[in-house]
Amino acid sequence: MYPSRRKAALHYQEPARSHRLMGMLSRKFTILRLFFLCLFLAFISMLWLQFSCSTDVSRRAQESQALDPKPCSHEHIAISEDDPSWGPHKLALVVPFRERFEELLSFVPHMHEYLTKKRIRHRIFLVNQVDHFRFNRASLINVGFLESGNDTDYLAMHDVDLLPLNLELDYSYPDNGPFHVASPDLHPLYHYKTYVGGILLLTKVHYEMCNGMSNRFWGWGREDDEFYRRIKAAGLQLRRPSGITTGYETFRHIHDPAWRKRDQKRIAAQKQEQFKVDRDGGLNSVHYTVASRTEMTIQGAPCTVLNILLECDLNQTPWCSFG
């Protein structure tokens, strides 16, 4: 009796175990399928994301180029200054400068490529004011002239935020008199007739005839208006570009006034002095110290950085300091 019941019990236990085993296998198979399905979906998602991002980046890059075209491609130019077709003259590109590094990174490569395309022998001098006085553009240009060396025979007084875009502009040796490249008809901001700022070319002989620029202008503005009077007093004829059809699109002005404010304050007697002609001071009276001189390249474009400490006579120009 008991053996038969035991056999019956065994008989009924075997199907139960079989069902449990099948259930476990079925669940494992389902989980495995779900695992591989998730992997497949994740792979498809990654491919779609990669495609979408690549397309979006490409589209944004195209839009950026359309809205803000770069003035220079910085492509390699396979020509050399040793080529006789470049002529005998060499330009000292003098750039008065202070703390405008984001503009400098655009300016140096652009101007090196631009002048190289035009076969203009050149050296770029970044005259960086590192003292604690107010900015003095005219004095820095005087320093750039004195420190530019004997291998250059003419100079460009060149703003760091003004990039020429038209290759028809003339940067050649101005033997017939000062040549105002950024003329009022072309400059994007300043259009009055006596304006000579932005970019002005002079031979070194003509610059000495003007006794350089006045050192009395601390802060922004007016030094180029006074220099216009010096040009006339020296008996020199100012010339400007002709036949340029690009108008106010001839240059790219990269200065952002919202980001970098100009020092236009007029302190004490400075309000009256700014309209006077400095008949005595200039190239012969600039006092400075060269803190350092460094040869460097920016995106492959060579330049010379002169860190300059200007001196100020507080009795003559007390407005050189805010204090």
PDB file of C-alpha atoms in Angstrom:
ATOM      1  CA  MET A   1       0.000   0.000   0.000  1.00  0.00           C
ATOM      2  CA  TYR A   2       2.679   2.509   1.029  1.00  0.00           C
ATOM      3  CA  PRO A   3       5.030   1.783  -1.888  1.00  0.00           C
ATOM      4  CA  SER A   4       2.265   2.469  -4.380  1.00  0.00           C
ATOM      5  CA  ARG A   5       1.395   5.779  -2.710  1.00  0.00           C
ATOM      6  CA  ARG A   6       5.088   6.746  -2.821  1.00  0.00           C
ATOM      7  CA  LYS A   7       5.233   5.965  -6.517  1.00  0.00           C
ATOM      8  CA  ALA A   8       2.105   7.991  -7.064  1.00  0.00           C
ATOM      9  CA  ALA A   9       3.602  10.912  -5.174  1.00  0.00           C
ATOM     10  CA  LEU A  10       6.744  10.699  -7.263  1.00  0.00           C
ATOM     11  CA  HIS A  11       4.588  10.448 -10.350  1.00  0.00           C
ATOM     12  CA  TYR A  12       2.837  13.700  -9.517  1.00  0.00           C
ATOM     13  CA  GLN A  13       6.024  15.562  -8.357  1.00  0.00           C
ATOM     14  CA  GLU A  14       7.861  15.058 -11.673  1.00  0.00           C
ATOM     15  CA  PRO A  15       5.320  17.043 -13.766  1.00  0.00           C
ATOM     16  CA  ALA A  16       5.375  19.870 -11.184  1.00  0.00           C
ATOM     17  CA  ARG A  17       9.169  20.187 -11.374  1.00  0.00           C
ATOM     18  CA  SER A  18       8.988  20.089 -15.147  1.00  0.00           C
ATOM     19  CA  HIS A  19       6.499  22.959 -15.179  1.00  0.00           C
ATOM     20  CA  ARG A  20       8.654  25.036 -12.854  1.00  0.00           C
ATOM     21  CA  LEU A  21      11.749  24.406 -14.979  1.00  0.00           C
ATOM     22  CA  MET A  22       9.917  25.377 -18.145  1.00  0.00           C
ATOM     23  CA  GLY A  23       8.640  28.537 -16.449  1.00  0.00           C
ATOM     24  CA  MET A  24      12.133  29.520 -15.351  1.00  0.00           C
ATOM     25  CA  LEU A  25      13.525  28.928 -18.844  1.00  0.00           C
ATOM     26  CA  SER A  26      10.693  30.924 -20.364  1.00  0.00           C
ATOM     27  CA  ARG A  27      11.320  33.865 -18.034  1.00  0.00           C
ATOM     28  CA  LYS A  28      15.084  33.762 -18.709  1.00  0.00           C
ATOM     29  CA  PHE A  29      14.451  33.694 -22.439  1.00  0.00           C
ATOM     30  CA  THR A  30      12.096  36.678 -22.175  1.00  0.00           C
ATOM     31  CA  ILE A  31      14.594  38.701 -20.114  1.00  0.00           C
ATOM     32  CA  LEU A  32      17.363  37.860 -22.576  1.00  0.00           C
ATOM     33  CA  ARG A  33      15.189  39.010 -25.458  1.00  0.00           C
ATOM     34  CA  LEU A  34      14.417  42.242 -23.643  1.00  0.00           C
ATOM     35  CA  PHE A  35      18.122  42.772 -22.900  1.00  0.00           C
ATOM     36  CA  PHE A  36      19.124  42.410 -26.550  1.00  0.00           C
ATOM     37  CA  LEU A  37      16.179  44.539 -27.646  1.00  0.00           C
ATOM     38  CA  CYS A  38      17.318  47.315 -25.298  1.00  0.00           C
ATOM     39  CA  LEU A  39      20.860  47.080 -26.654  1.00  0.00           C
ATOM     40  CA  PHE A  40      19.553  47.330 -30.208  1.00  0.00           C
ATOM     41  CA  LEU A  41      17.381  50.343 -29.392  1.00  0.00           C
ATOM     42  CA  ALA A  42      20.276  52.051 -27.588  1.00  0.00           C
ATOM     43  CA  PHE A  43      22.522  51.504 -30.623  1.00  0.00           C
ATOM     44  CA  ILE A  44      19.887  52.948 -32.965  1.00  0.00           C
ATOM     45  CA  SER A  45      19.427  55.936 -30.630  1.00  0.00           C
ATOM     46  CA  MET A  46      23.168  56.630 -30.562  1.00  0.00           C
ATOM     47  CA  LEU A  47      23.346  56.532 -34.358  1.00  0.00           C
ATOM     48  CA  TRP A  48      20.401  58.911 -34.648  1.00  0.00           C
ATOM     49  CA  LEU A  49      21.872  61.275 -32.052  1.00  0.00           C
ATOM     50  CA  GLN A  50      25.232  61.313 -33.819  1.00  0.00           C
ATOM     51  CA  PHE A  51      23.578  62.030 -37.162  1.00  0.00           C
ATOM     52  CA  SER A  52      21.407  64.769 -35.685  1.00  0.00           C
ATOM     53  CA  CYS A  53      24.312  66.464 -33.867  1.00  0.00           C
ATOM     54  CA  SER A  54      26.566  66.342 -36.932  1.00  0.00           C
ATOM     55  CA  THR A  55      23.836  67.836 -39.087  1.00  0.00           C
ATOM     56  CA  ASP A  56      23.091  70.530 -36.510  1.00  0.00           C
ATOM     57  CA  VAL A  57      26.755  71.464 -36.068  1.00  0.00           C
ATOM     58  CA  SER A  58      27.233  71.641 -39.820  1.00  0.00           C
ATOM     59  CA  ARG A  59      24.123  73.793 -40.193  1.00  0.00           C
ATOM     60  CA  ARG A  60      25.173  76.115 -37.367  1.00  0.00           C
ATOM     61  CA  ALA A  61      28.667  76.462 -38.810  1.00  0.00           C
ATOM     62  CA  GLN A  62      27.202  77.408 -42.184  1.00  0.00           C
ATOM     63  CA  GLU A  63      24.873  79.935 -40.559  1.00  0.00           C
ATOM     64  CA  SER A  64      27.749  81.392 -38.537  1.00  0.00           C
ATOM     65  CA  GLN A  65      29.880  81.804 -41.641  1.00  0.00           C
ATOM     66  CA  ALA A  66      26.992  83.452 -43.461  1.00  0.00           C
ATOM     67  CA  LEU A  67      26.282  85.890 -40.608  1.00  0.00           C
ATOM     68  CA  ASP A  68      29.871  86.622 -39.600  1.00  0.00           C
ATOM     69  CA  PRO A  69      32.282  85.924 -42.461  1.00  0.00           C
ATOM     70  CA  LYS A  70      35.899  85.708 -41.396  1.00  0.00           C
ATOM     71  CA  PRO A  71      38.104  88.449 -42.815  1.00  0.00           C
ATOM     72  CA  CYS A  72      40.932  86.013 -43.390  1.00  0.00           C
ATOM     73  CA  SER A  73      41.163  82.298 -44.070  1.00  0.00           C
ATOM     74  CA  HIS A  74      44.792  82.199 -42.798  1.00  0.00           C
ATOM     75  CA  GLU A  75      45.663  79.921 -45.680  1.00  0.00           C
ATOM     76  CA  HIS A  76      49.280  79.233 -46.485  1.00  0.00           C
ATOM     77  CA  ILE A  77      50.602  81.674 -49.084  1.00  0.00           C
ATOM     78  CA  ALA A  78      53.516  80.267 -51.043  1.00  0.00           C
ATOM     79  CA  ILE A  79      55.293  83.564 -51.808  1.00  0.00           C
ATOM     80  CA  SER A  80      58.385  85.083 -50.237  1.00  0.00           C
ATOM     81  CA  GLU A  81      59.597  88.584 -49.403  1.00  0.00           C
ATOM     82  CA  ASP A  82      62.813  87.655 -51.194  1.00  0.00           C
ATOM     83  CA  ASP A  83      60.939  87.972 -54.481  1.00  0.00           C
ATOM     84  CA  PRO A  84      62.195  91.189 -56.223  1.00  0.00           C
ATOM     85  CA  SER A  85      58.613  91.995 -57.275  1.00  0.00           C
ATOM     86  CA  TRP A  86      57.927  93.006 -53.680  1.00  0.00           C
ATOM     87  CA  GLY A  87      59.996  96.159 -54.183  1.00  0.00           C
ATOM     88  CA  PRO A  88      62.692  97.756 -52.000  1.00  0.00           C
ATOM     89  CA  HIS A  89      60.532  99.311 -49.244  1.00  0.00           C
ATOM     90  CA  LYS A  90      59.458  97.801 -45.936  1.00  0.00           C
ATOM     91  CA  LEU A  91      56.498  98.840 -43.813  1.00  0.00           C
ATOM     92  CA  ALA A  92      56.511  99.166 -40.014  1.00  0.00           C
ATOM     93  CA  LEU A  93      52.932  98.457 -38.991  1.00  0.00           C
ATOM     94  CA  VAL A  94      52.732 100.297 -35.641  1.00  0.00           C
ATOM     95  CA  VAL A  95      49.779  99.277 -33.477  1.00  0.00           C
ATOM     96  CA  PRO A  96      49.178 101.190 -30.206  1.00  0.00           C
ATOM     97  CA  PHE A  97      47.680  98.680 -27.839  1.00  0.00           C
ATOM     98  CA  ARG A  98      46.432  97.980 -24.330  1.00  0.00           C
ATOM     99  CA  GLU A  99      44.553  94.917 -23.058  1.00  0.00           C
ATOM    100  CA  ARG A 100      42.541  94.285 -26.237  1.00  0.00           C
ATOM    101  CA  PHE A 101      43.778  90.739 -26.710  1.00  0.00           C
ATOM    102  CA  GLU A 102      40.615  89.375 -28.318  1.00  0.00           C
ATOM    103  CA  GLU A 103      41.017  91.967 -31.103  1.00  0.00           C
ATOM    104  CA  LEU A 104      44.736  91.272 -31.353  1.00  0.00           C
ATOM    105  CA  LEU A 105      44.120  87.581 -32.078  1.00  0.00           C
ATOM    106  CA  SER A 106      42.111  88.586 -35.150  1.00  0.00           C
ATOM    107  CA  PHE A 107      44.256  91.537 -36.208  1.00  0.00           C
ATOM    108  CA  VAL A 108      47.758  90.048 -36.479  1.00  0.00           C
ATOM    109  CA  PRO A 109      46.921  86.988 -38.660  1.00  0.00           C
ATOM    110  CA  HIS A 110      44.593  89.075 -40.813  1.00  0.00           C
ATOM    111  CA  MET A 111      47.102  91.848 -41.485  1.00  0.00           C
ATOM    112  CA  HIS A 112      50.000  89.470 -42.110  1.00  0.00           C
ATOM    113  CA  GLU A 113      48.000  87.563 -44.697  1.00  0.00           C
ATOM    114  CA  TYR A 114      46.525  90.727 -46.217  1.00  0.00           C
ATOM    115  CA  LEU A 115      49.904  92.438 -46.672  1.00  0.00           C
ATOM    116  CA  THR A 116      51.528  89.223 -47.888  1.00  0.00           C
ATOM    117  CA  LYS A 117      48.871  88.862 -50.583  1.00  0.00           C
ATOM    118  CA  LYS A 118      49.654  92.426 -51.649  1.00  0.00           C
ATOM    119  CA  ARG A 119      53.416  91.679 -51.597  1.00  0.00           C
ATOM    120  CA  ILE A 120      54.139  94.374 -49.029  1.00  0.00           C
ATOM    121  CA  ARG A 121      57.294  93.752 -47.009  1.00  0.00           C
ATOM    122  CA  HIS A 122      56.295  94.402 -43.421  1.00  0.00           C
ATOM    123  CA  ARG A 123      56.887  94.011 -39.705  1.00  0.00           C
ATOM    124  CA  ILE A 124      54.066  94.253 -37.162  1.00  0.00           C
ATOM    125  CA  PHE A 125      54.909  96.148 -33.958  1.00  0.00           C
ATOM    126  CA  LEU A 126      52.434  95.842 -31.090  1.00  0.00           C
ATOM    127  CA  VAL A 127      53.240  98.745 -28.783  1.00  0.00           C
ATOM    128  CA  ASN A 128      51.654  97.693 -25.510  1.00  0.00           C
ATOM    129  CA  GLN A 129      51.278 100.296 -22.741  1.00  0.00           C
ATOM    130  CA  VAL A 130      51.912  98.583 -19.390  1.00  0.00           C
ATOM    131  CA  ASP A 131      52.205 101.574 -17.019  1.00  0.00           C
ATOM    132  CA  HIS A 132      49.415 102.910 -14.783  1.00  0.00           C
ATOM    133  CA  PHE A 133      48.739 106.109 -16.696  1.00  0.00           C
ATOM    134  CA  ARG A 134      45.790 106.649 -19.004  1.00  0.00           C
ATOM    135  CA  PHE A 135      46.116 105.328 -22.552  1.00  0.00           C
ATOM    136  CA  ASN A 136      48.199 107.528 -24.851  1.00  0.00           C
ATOM    137  CA  ARG A 137      47.874 106.421 -28.471  1.00  0.00           C
ATOM    138  CA  ALA A 138      50.061 109.206 -29.884  1.00  0.00           C
ATOM    139  CA  SER A 139      52.992 108.552 -27.550  1.00  0.00           C
ATOM    140  CA  LEU A 140      52.848 104.833 -28.322  1.00  0.00           C
ATOM    141  CA  ILE A 141      53.027 105.570 -32.051  1.00  0.00           C
ATOM    142  CA  ASN A 142      56.065 107.800 -31.393  1.00  0.00           C
ATOM    143  CA  VAL A 143      57.652 104.902 -29.493  1.00  0.00           C
ATOM    144  CA  GLY A 144      56.805 102.465 -32.296  1.00  0.00           C
ATOM    145  CA  PHE A 145      58.505 104.779 -34.796  1.00  0.00           C
ATOM    146  CA  LEU A 146      61.662 105.034 -32.681  1.00  0.00           C
ATOM    147  CA  GLU A 147      61.811 101.278 -31.976  1.00  0.00           C
ATOM    148  CA  SER A 148      60.957 100.028 -35.481  1.00  0.00           C
ATOM    149  CA  GLY A 149      64.588  99.766 -36.607  1.00  0.00           C
ATOM    150  CA  ASN A 150      66.475 100.793 -39.707  1.00  0.00           C
ATOM    151  CA  ASP A 151      65.185  97.954 -41.898  1.00  0.00           C
ATOM    152  CA  THR A 152      61.800  99.711 -42.289  1.00  0.00           C
ATOM    153  CA  ASP A 153      61.462 103.010 -44.161  1.00  0.00           C
ATOM    154  CA  TYR A 154      57.773 103.853 -43.770  1.00  0.00           C
ATOM    155  CA  LEU A 155      55.103 103.288 -41.159  1.00  0.00           C
ATOM    156  CA  ALA A 156      51.390 102.682 -40.828  1.00  0.00           C
ATOM    157  CA  MET A 157      49.686 104.191 -37.796  1.00  0.00           C
ATOM    158  CA  HIS A 158      47.140 101.399 -37.518  1.00  0.00           C
ATOM    159  CA  ASP A 159      44.203 100.833 -35.131  1.00  0.00           C
ATOM    160  CA  VAL A 160      43.936  97.266 -33.848  1.00  0.00           C
ATOM    161  CA  ASP A 161      40.164  97.113 -34.386  1.00  0.00           C
ATOM    162  CA  LEU A 162      40.114  98.076 -38.081  1.00  0.00           C
ATOM    163  CA  LEU A 163      40.634  95.284 -40.624  1.00  0.00           C
ATOM    164  CA  PRO A 164      40.908  96.099 -44.352  1.00  0.00           C
ATOM    165  CA  LEU A 165      38.825  93.785 -46.514  1.00  0.00           C
ATOM    166  CA  ASN A 166      39.383  95.223 -50.004  1.00  0.00           C
ATOM    167  CA  LEU A 167      42.687  94.204 -51.609  1.00  0.00           C
ATOM    168  CA  GLU A 168      42.523  97.285 -53.852  1.00  0.00           C
ATOM    169  CA  LEU A 169      43.529  99.511 -50.936  1.00  0.00           C
ATOM    170  CA  ASP A 170      47.017 100.952 -51.322  1.00  0.00           C
ATOM    171  CA  TYR A 171      49.568 100.084 -48.601  1.00  0.00           C
ATOM    172  CA  SER A 172      52.632 100.846 -50.731  1.00  0.00           C
ATOM    173  CA  TYR A 173      55.375 103.364 -50.000  1.00  0.00           C
ATOM    174  CA  PRO A 174      53.746 106.852 -49.795  1.00  0.00           C
ATOM    175  CA  ASP A 175      56.554 108.894 -51.331  1.00  0.00           C
ATOM    176  CA  ASN A 176      54.167 111.668 -52.473  1.00  0.00           C
ATOM    177  CA  GLY A 177      52.923 112.446 -48.979  1.00  0.00           C
ATOM    178  CA  PRO A 178      50.881 110.931 -46.125  1.00  0.00           C
ATOM    179  CA  PHE A 179      48.290 108.487 -47.405  1.00  0.00           C
ATOM    180  CA  HIS A 180      45.099 108.093 -45.360  1.00  0.00           C
ATOM    181  CA  VAL A 181      43.928 104.526 -46.041  1.00  0.00           C
ATOM    182  CA  ALA A 182      40.859 104.743 -43.754  1.00  0.00           C
ATOM    183  CA  SER A 183      39.474 107.857 -45.415  1.00  0.00           C
ATOM    184  CA  PRO A 184      36.181 109.468 -44.277  1.00  0.00           C
ATOM    185  CA  ASP A 185      34.466 108.059 -47.382  1.00  0.00           C
ATOM    186  CA  LEU A 186      35.389 104.503 -46.360  1.00  0.00           C
ATOM    187  CA  HIS A 187      35.671 104.365 -42.571  1.00  0.00           C
ATOM    188  CA  PRO A 188      32.555 102.733 -41.033  1.00  0.00           C
ATOM    189  CA  LEU A 189      32.287 105.315 -38.212  1.00  0.00           C
ATOM    190  CA  TYR A 190      34.132 108.620 -38.812  1.00  0.00           C
ATOM    191  CA  HIS A 191      33.239 110.734 -41.828  1.00  0.00           C
ATOM    192  CA  TYR A 192      34.412 114.324 -41.190  1.00  0.00           C
ATOM    193  CA  LYS A 193      36.789 115.868 -43.716  1.00  0.00           C
ATOM    194  CA  THR A 194      39.791 116.448 -41.450  1.00  0.00           C
ATOM    195  CA  TYR A 195      39.773 112.904 -40.050  1.00  0.00           C
ATOM    196  CA  VAL A 196      43.187 111.164 -40.401  1.00  0.00           C
ATOM    197  CA  GLY A 197      42.802 108.372 -37.812  1.00  0.00           C
ATOM    198  CA  GLY A 198      42.316 104.635 -38.194  1.00  0.00           C
ATOM    199  CA  ILE A 199      45.044 103.865 -40.755  1.00  0.00           C
ATOM    200  CA  LEU A 200      47.564 106.457 -41.961  1.00  0.00           C
ATOM    201  CA  LEU A 201      50.753 105.767 -43.951  1.00  0.00           C
ATOM    202  CA  LEU A 202      53.812 108.047 -43.851  1.00  0.00           C
ATOM    203  CA  THR A 203      57.418 107.743 -44.850  1.00  0.00           C
ATOM    204  CA  LYS A 204      59.765 108.020 -41.895  1.00  0.00           C
ATOM    205  CA  VAL A 205      61.149 111.252 -43.339  1.00  0.00           C
ATOM    206  CA  HIS A 206      57.661 112.792 -43.431  1.00  0.00           C
ATOM    207  CA  TYR A 207      56.911 111.623 -39.884  1.00  0.00           C
ATOM    208  CA  GLU A 208      60.073 113.341 -38.645  1.00  0.00           C
ATOM    209  CA  MET A 209      59.087 116.501 -40.545  1.00  0.00           C
ATOM    210  CA  CYS A 210      55.893 116.553 -38.432  1.00  0.00           C
ATOM    211  CA  ASN A 211      57.929 115.883 -35.249  1.00  0.00           C
ATOM    212  CA  GLY A 212      55.698 112.861 -34.758  1.00  0.00           C
ATOM    213  CA  MET A 213      52.540 113.184 -32.703  1.00  0.00           C
ATOM    214  CA  SER A 214      51.826 115.247 -29.602  1.00  0.00           C
ATOM    215  CA  ASN A 215      52.322 113.480 -26.269  1.00  0.00           C
ATOM    216  CA  ARG A 216      49.741 115.639 -24.466  1.00  0.00           C
ATOM    217  CA  PHE A 217      46.706 113.501 -25.319  1.00  0.00           C
ATOM    218  CA  TRP A 218      45.932 111.070 -22.501  1.00  0.00           C
ATOM    219  CA  GLY A 219      42.657 109.192 -22.811  1.00  0.00           C
ATOM    220  CA  TRP A 220      40.715 108.620 -26.001  1.00  0.00           C
ATOM    221  CA  GLY A 221      40.497 110.948 -28.993  1.00  0.00           C
ATOM    222  CA  ARG A 222      41.756 114.262 -30.460  1.00  0.00           C
ATOM    223  CA  GLU A 223      45.394 113.258 -31.043  1.00  0.00           C
ATOM    224  CA  ASP A 224      44.751 112.511 -34.731  1.00  0.00           C
ATOM    225  CA  ASP A 225      42.951 115.853 -35.215  1.00  0.00           C
ATOM    226  CA  GLU A 226      46.020 117.643 -33.870  1.00  0.00           C
ATOM    227  CA  PHE A 227      48.214 115.547 -36.169  1.00  0.00           C
ATOM    228  CA  TYR A 228      46.180 116.741 -39.187  1.00  0.00           C
ATOM    229  CA  ARG A 229      47.332 120.264 -38.334  1.00  0.00           C
ATOM    230  CA  ARG A 230      50.935 119.056 -38.093  1.00  0.00           C
ATOM    231  CA  ILE A 231      50.712 117.569 -41.581  1.00  0.00           C
ATOM    232  CA  LYS A 232      49.509 120.895 -42.961  1.00  0.00           C
ATOM    233  CA  ALA A 233      52.120 122.860 -40.994  1.00  0.00           C
ATOM    234  CA  ALA A 234      54.885 120.658 -42.442  1.00  0.00           C
ATOM    235  CA  GLY A 235      53.714 121.521 -45.964  1.00  0.00           C
ATOM    236  CA  LEU A 236      52.743 117.916 -46.765  1.00  0.00           C
ATOM    237  CA  GLN A 237      49.882 116.990 -49.074  1.00  0.00           C
ATOM    238  CA  LEU A 238      47.446 114.467 -47.625  1.00  0.00           C
ATOM    239  CA  ARG A 239      46.228 111.871 -50.111  1.00  0.00           C
ATOM    240  CA  ARG A 240      43.363 109.370 -49.908  1.00  0.00           C
ATOM    241  CA  PRO A 241      42.164 106.300 -51.866  1.00  0.00           C
ATOM    242  CA  SER A 242      40.306 106.667 -55.143  1.00  0.00           C
ATOM    243  CA  GLY A 243      38.329 104.178 -57.181  1.00  0.00           C
ATOM    244  CA  ILE A 244      37.315 102.073 -54.148  1.00  0.00           C
ATOM    245  CA  THR A 245      33.703 100.978 -54.693  1.00  0.00           C
ATOM    246  CA  THR A 246      33.086  99.057 -51.447  1.00  0.00           C
ATOM    247  CA  GLY A 247      32.222 102.194 -49.434  1.00  0.00           C
ATOM    248  CA  TYR A 248      31.650 101.632 -45.714  1.00  0.00           C
ATOM    249  CA  GLU A 249      32.083  97.876 -46.263  1.00  0.00           C
ATOM    250  CA  THR A 250      35.768  98.402 -47.105  1.00  0.00           C
ATOM    251  CA  PHE A 251      36.779  97.669 -43.505  1.00  0.00           C
ATOM    252  CA  ARG A 252      35.601  95.432 -40.722  1.00  0.00           C
ATOM    253  CA  HIS A 253      35.389  97.247 -37.393  1.00  0.00           C
ATOM    254  CA  ILE A 254      35.736  94.664 -34.612  1.00  0.00           C
ATOM    255  CA  HIS A 255      35.535  96.921 -31.561  1.00  0.00           C
ATOM    256  CA  ASP A 256      32.555  96.242 -29.298  1.00  0.00           C
ATOM    257  CA  PRO A 257      31.756  99.418 -27.277  1.00  0.00           C
ATOM    258  CA  ALA A 258      29.412  97.505 -24.975  1.00  0.00           C
ATOM    259  CA  TRP A 259      32.244  95.157 -23.990  1.00  0.00           C
ATOM    260  CA  ARG A 260      35.126  97.648 -23.877  1.00  0.00           C
ATOM    261  CA  LYS A 261      34.374 101.252 -22.910  1.00  0.00           C
ATOM    262  CA  ARG A 262      36.557 104.064 -24.235  1.00  0.00           C
ATOM    263  CA  ASP A 263      38.235 106.470 -21.819  1.00  0.00           C
ATOM    264  CA  GLN A 264      36.584 109.718 -22.956  1.00  0.00           C
ATOM    265  CA  LYS A 265      36.758 111.604 -19.657  1.00  0.00           C
ATOM    266  CA  ARG A 266      38.065 115.178 -19.745  1.00  0.00           C
ATOM    267  CA  ILE A 267      39.725 116.230 -16.506  1.00  0.00           C
ATOM    268  CA  ALA A 268      40.376 119.816 -15.377  1.00  0.00           C
ATOM    269  CA  ALA A 269      42.268 121.835 -18.033  1.00  0.00           C
ATOM    270  CA  GLN A 270      42.150 118.898 -20.459  1.00  0.00           C
ATOM    271  CA  LYS A 271      38.840 120.204 -21.810  1.00  0.00           C
ATOM    272  CA  GLN A 272      40.542 123.358 -23.106  1.00  0.00           C
ATOM    273  CA  GLU A 273      43.931 121.829 -23.961  1.00  0.00           C
ATOM    274  CA  GLN A 274      42.458 119.168 -26.262  1.00  0.00           C
ATOM    275  CA  PHE A 275      41.823 121.739 -29.015  1.00  0.00           C
ATOM    276  CA  LYS A 276      45.258 123.383 -28.908  1.00  0.00           C
ATOM    277  CA  VAL A 277      48.186 122.702 -31.226  1.00  0.00           C
ATOM    278  CA  ASP A 278      51.304 121.382 -29.488  1.00  0.00           C
ATOM    279  CA  ARG A 279      54.037 123.362 -31.249  1.00  0.00           C
ATOM    280  CA  ASP A 280      56.969 122.095 -29.193  1.00  0.00           C
ATOM    281  CA  GLY A 281      56.432 118.496 -28.083  1.00  0.00           C
ATOM    282  CA  GLY A 282      56.254 115.300 -30.084  1.00  0.00           C
ATOM    283  CA  LEU A 283      58.775 112.785 -31.319  1.00  0.00           C
ATOM    284  CA  ASN A 284      61.582 114.806 -29.711  1.00  0.00           C
ATOM    285  CA  SER A 285      59.990 114.815 -26.250  1.00  0.00           C
ATOM    286  CA  VAL A 286      58.471 111.367 -25.683  1.00  0.00           C
ATOM    287  CA  HIS A 287      59.883 109.690 -22.553  1.00  0.00           C
ATOM    288  CA  TYR A 288      59.516 105.969 -22.048  1.00  0.00           C
ATOM    289  CA  THR A 289      61.131 102.714 -20.995  1.00  0.00           C
ATOM    290  CA  VAL A 290      61.009  99.452 -22.944  1.00  0.00           C
ATOM    291  CA  ALA A 291      60.056  96.935 -20.246  1.00  0.00           C
ATOM    292  CA  SER A 292      60.441  94.016 -22.658  1.00  0.00           C
ATOM    293  CA  ARG A 293      60.695  93.185 -26.338  1.00  0.00           C
ATOM    294  CA  THR A 294      59.367  89.834 -27.541  1.00  0.00           C
ATOM    295  CA  GLU A 295      59.268  88.214 -30.969  1.00  0.00           C
ATOM    296  CA  MET A 296      56.269  85.924 -31.289  1.00  0.00           C
ATOM    297  CA  THR A 297      53.744  84.477 -33.731  1.00  0.00           C
ATOM    298  CA  ILE A 298      49.952  84.436 -33.621  1.00  0.00           C
ATOM    299  CA  GLN A 299      48.466  81.673 -35.787  1.00  0.00           C
ATOM    300  CA  GLY A 300      51.721  81.613 -37.722  1.00  0.00           C
ATOM    301  CA  ALA A 301      51.863  85.400 -38.205  1.00  0.00           C
ATOM    302  CA  PRO A 302      55.076  86.996 -36.835  1.00  0.00           C
ATOM    303  CA  CYS A 303      54.991  90.166 -34.748  1.00  0.00           C
ATOM    304  CA  THR A 304      57.070  92.122 -32.237  1.00  0.00           C
ATOM    305  CA  VAL A 305      55.550  92.970 -28.865  1.00  0.00           C
ATOM    306  CA  LEU A 306      56.996  96.029 -27.125  1.00  0.00           C
ATOM    307  CA  ASN A 307      55.882  96.437 -23.508  1.00  0.00           C
ATOM    308  CA  ILE A 308      56.217 100.149 -22.827  1.00  0.00           C
ATOM    309  CA  LEU A 309      56.261 102.243 -19.661  1.00  0.00           C
ATOM    310  CA  LEU A 310      55.387 105.827 -20.570  1.00  0.00           C
ATOM    311  CA  GLU A 311      56.457 108.753 -18.401  1.00  0.00           C
ATOM    312  CA  CYS A 312      54.222 111.697 -17.521  1.00  0.00           C
ATOM    313  CA  ASP A 313      55.074 115.207 -16.324  1.00  0.00           C
ATOM    314  CA  LEU A 314      52.217 115.934 -13.920  1.00  0.00           C
ATOM    315  CA  ASN A 315      53.007 119.645 -14.097  1.00  0.00           C
ATOM    316  CA  GLN A 316      52.458 119.693 -17.846  1.00  0.00           C
ATOM    317  CA  THR A 317      49.641 117.157 -18.242  1.00  0.00           C
ATOM    318  CA  PRO A 318      48.078 116.368 -14.852  1.00  0.00           C
ATOM    319  CA  TRP A 319      45.225 114.596 -16.660  1.00  0.00           C
ATOM    320  CA  CYS A 320      47.520 111.648 -17.489  1.00  0.00           C
ATOM    321  CA  SER A 321      46.281 110.081 -14.249  1.00  0.00           C
ATOM    322  CA  PHE A 322      42.785 109.829 -12.821  1.00  0.00           C
ATOM    323  CA  GLY A 323      44.285 110.494  -9.405  1.00  0.00           C
TER     324      GLY A 323
END
